[in-house]
Coordinates of C-alpha atoms in Angstrom, one line a residue:
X24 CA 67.2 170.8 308.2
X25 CA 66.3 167.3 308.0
X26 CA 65.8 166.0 304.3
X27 CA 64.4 162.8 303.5
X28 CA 64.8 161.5 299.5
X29 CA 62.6 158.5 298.9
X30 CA 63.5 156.2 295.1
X31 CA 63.5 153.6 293.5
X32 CA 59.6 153.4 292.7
X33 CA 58.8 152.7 289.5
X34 CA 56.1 151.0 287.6
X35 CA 56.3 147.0 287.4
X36 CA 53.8 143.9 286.9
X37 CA 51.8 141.8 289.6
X38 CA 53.9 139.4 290.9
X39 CA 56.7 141.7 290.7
X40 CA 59.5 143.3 293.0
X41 CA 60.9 146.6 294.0
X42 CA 63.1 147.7 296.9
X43 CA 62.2 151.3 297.9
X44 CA 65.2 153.8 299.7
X45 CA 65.0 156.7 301.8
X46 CA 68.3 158.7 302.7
X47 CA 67.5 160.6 305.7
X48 CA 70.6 163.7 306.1
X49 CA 70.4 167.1 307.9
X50 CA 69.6 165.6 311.9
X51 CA 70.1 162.8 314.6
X52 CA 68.3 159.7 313.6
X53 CA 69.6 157.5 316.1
X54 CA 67.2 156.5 318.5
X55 CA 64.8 157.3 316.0
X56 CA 61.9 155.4 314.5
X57 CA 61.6 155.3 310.6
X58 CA 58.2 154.5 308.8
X59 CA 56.7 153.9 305.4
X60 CA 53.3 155.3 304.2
X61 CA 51.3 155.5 301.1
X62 CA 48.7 157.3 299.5
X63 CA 46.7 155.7 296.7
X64 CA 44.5 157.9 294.3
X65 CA 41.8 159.3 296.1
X66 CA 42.3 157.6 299.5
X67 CA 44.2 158.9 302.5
X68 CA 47.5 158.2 303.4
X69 CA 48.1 154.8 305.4
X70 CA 50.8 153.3 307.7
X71 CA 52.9 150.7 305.7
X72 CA 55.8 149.4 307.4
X73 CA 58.4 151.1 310.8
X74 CA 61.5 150.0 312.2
X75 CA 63.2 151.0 315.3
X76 CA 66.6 152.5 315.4
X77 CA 68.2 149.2 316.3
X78 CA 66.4 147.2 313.9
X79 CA 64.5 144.8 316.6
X80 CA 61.6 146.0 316.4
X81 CA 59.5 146.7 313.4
X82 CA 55.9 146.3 312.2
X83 CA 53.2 146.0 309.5
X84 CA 49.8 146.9 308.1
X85 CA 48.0 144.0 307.8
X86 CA 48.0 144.1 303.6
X87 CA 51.6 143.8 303.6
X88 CA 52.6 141.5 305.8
X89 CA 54.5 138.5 304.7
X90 CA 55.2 140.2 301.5
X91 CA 57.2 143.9 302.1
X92 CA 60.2 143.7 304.8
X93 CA 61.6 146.8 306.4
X94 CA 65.3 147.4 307.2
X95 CA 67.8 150.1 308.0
X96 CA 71.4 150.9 307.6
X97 CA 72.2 153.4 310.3
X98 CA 75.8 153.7 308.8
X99 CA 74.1 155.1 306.0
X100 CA 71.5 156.6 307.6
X101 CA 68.7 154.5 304.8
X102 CA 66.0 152.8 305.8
X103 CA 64.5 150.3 302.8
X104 CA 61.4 148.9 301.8
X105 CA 61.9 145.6 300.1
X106 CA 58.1 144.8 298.2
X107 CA 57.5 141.3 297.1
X108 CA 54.5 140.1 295.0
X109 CA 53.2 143.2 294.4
X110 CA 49.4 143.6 293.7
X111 CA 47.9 146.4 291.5
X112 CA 46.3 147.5 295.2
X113 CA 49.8 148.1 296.1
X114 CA 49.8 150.9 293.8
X115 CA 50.3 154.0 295.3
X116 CA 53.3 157.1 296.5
X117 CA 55.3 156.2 298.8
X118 CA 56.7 158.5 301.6
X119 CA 59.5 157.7 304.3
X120 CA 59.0 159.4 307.7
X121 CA 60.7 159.5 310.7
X122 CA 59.4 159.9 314.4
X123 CA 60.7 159.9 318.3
X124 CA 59.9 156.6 319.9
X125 CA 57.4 158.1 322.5
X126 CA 54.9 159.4 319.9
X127 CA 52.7 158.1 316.8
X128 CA 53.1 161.6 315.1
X129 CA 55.5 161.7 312.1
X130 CA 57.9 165.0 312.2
X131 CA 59.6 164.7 309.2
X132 CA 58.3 163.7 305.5
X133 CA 59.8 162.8 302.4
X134 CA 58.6 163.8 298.7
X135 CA 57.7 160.2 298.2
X136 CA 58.4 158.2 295.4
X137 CA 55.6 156.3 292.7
X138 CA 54.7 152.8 292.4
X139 CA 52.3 151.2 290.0
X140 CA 51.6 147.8 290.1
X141 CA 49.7 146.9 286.6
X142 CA 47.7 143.9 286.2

């Protein structure tokens, strides 16, 4: 059974950074593609951040770009989420999710992991 444990979410100022972690155990992840989402209060959830199995490829919503950077360590099978100048907008749960390369859909989900971004 695939498991996937996000952490490392926590609650922290604006300006301020935290590097997320998701262990992925219980399957084959290579080839696979790993994402971030994120649900705010009351909104749905939204694409953050993916990363292909080599690393080469990866890519961004548009409110994060230049400030959160993907990565993966396939030794370890842990993909990361390193968040820089972190808004109160940023503020939401995180979830780590992994997919085949030939579809959008997500198969696997994470519990996800909080973070608040206080003014």
């Amino acid at each position: 059974q695939v498991q996937l444990v996000e952490s490392g979410g926590g609650l922290v100022q604006a300006g301020d950074s935290l590097r997320l972690s998701c262990a992925a155990s219980g399957g084959t992840f290579s080839s696979k593609v790993m994402g971030w989402h994120r649900q705010a209060p009351g909104k749905e959830r939204e694409f953050v951040a993916s990363i292909t199995w080599s690393g080469a490829l990866t890519w961004y919503a548009d409110s994060v770009k230049g400030r959160f950077t993907i990565s993966r360590d396939n030794a370890k099978n842990t993909v990361y989420l390193q968040m820089n100048s972190l808004k109160p907008e940023d503020t939401a749960v995180y979830y780590c999710a992994v997919r085949v390369p030939t579809t959008s859909r997500y198969d696997y989900w994470g519990q996800g992991t909080q973070v608040t971004v206080s003014s």
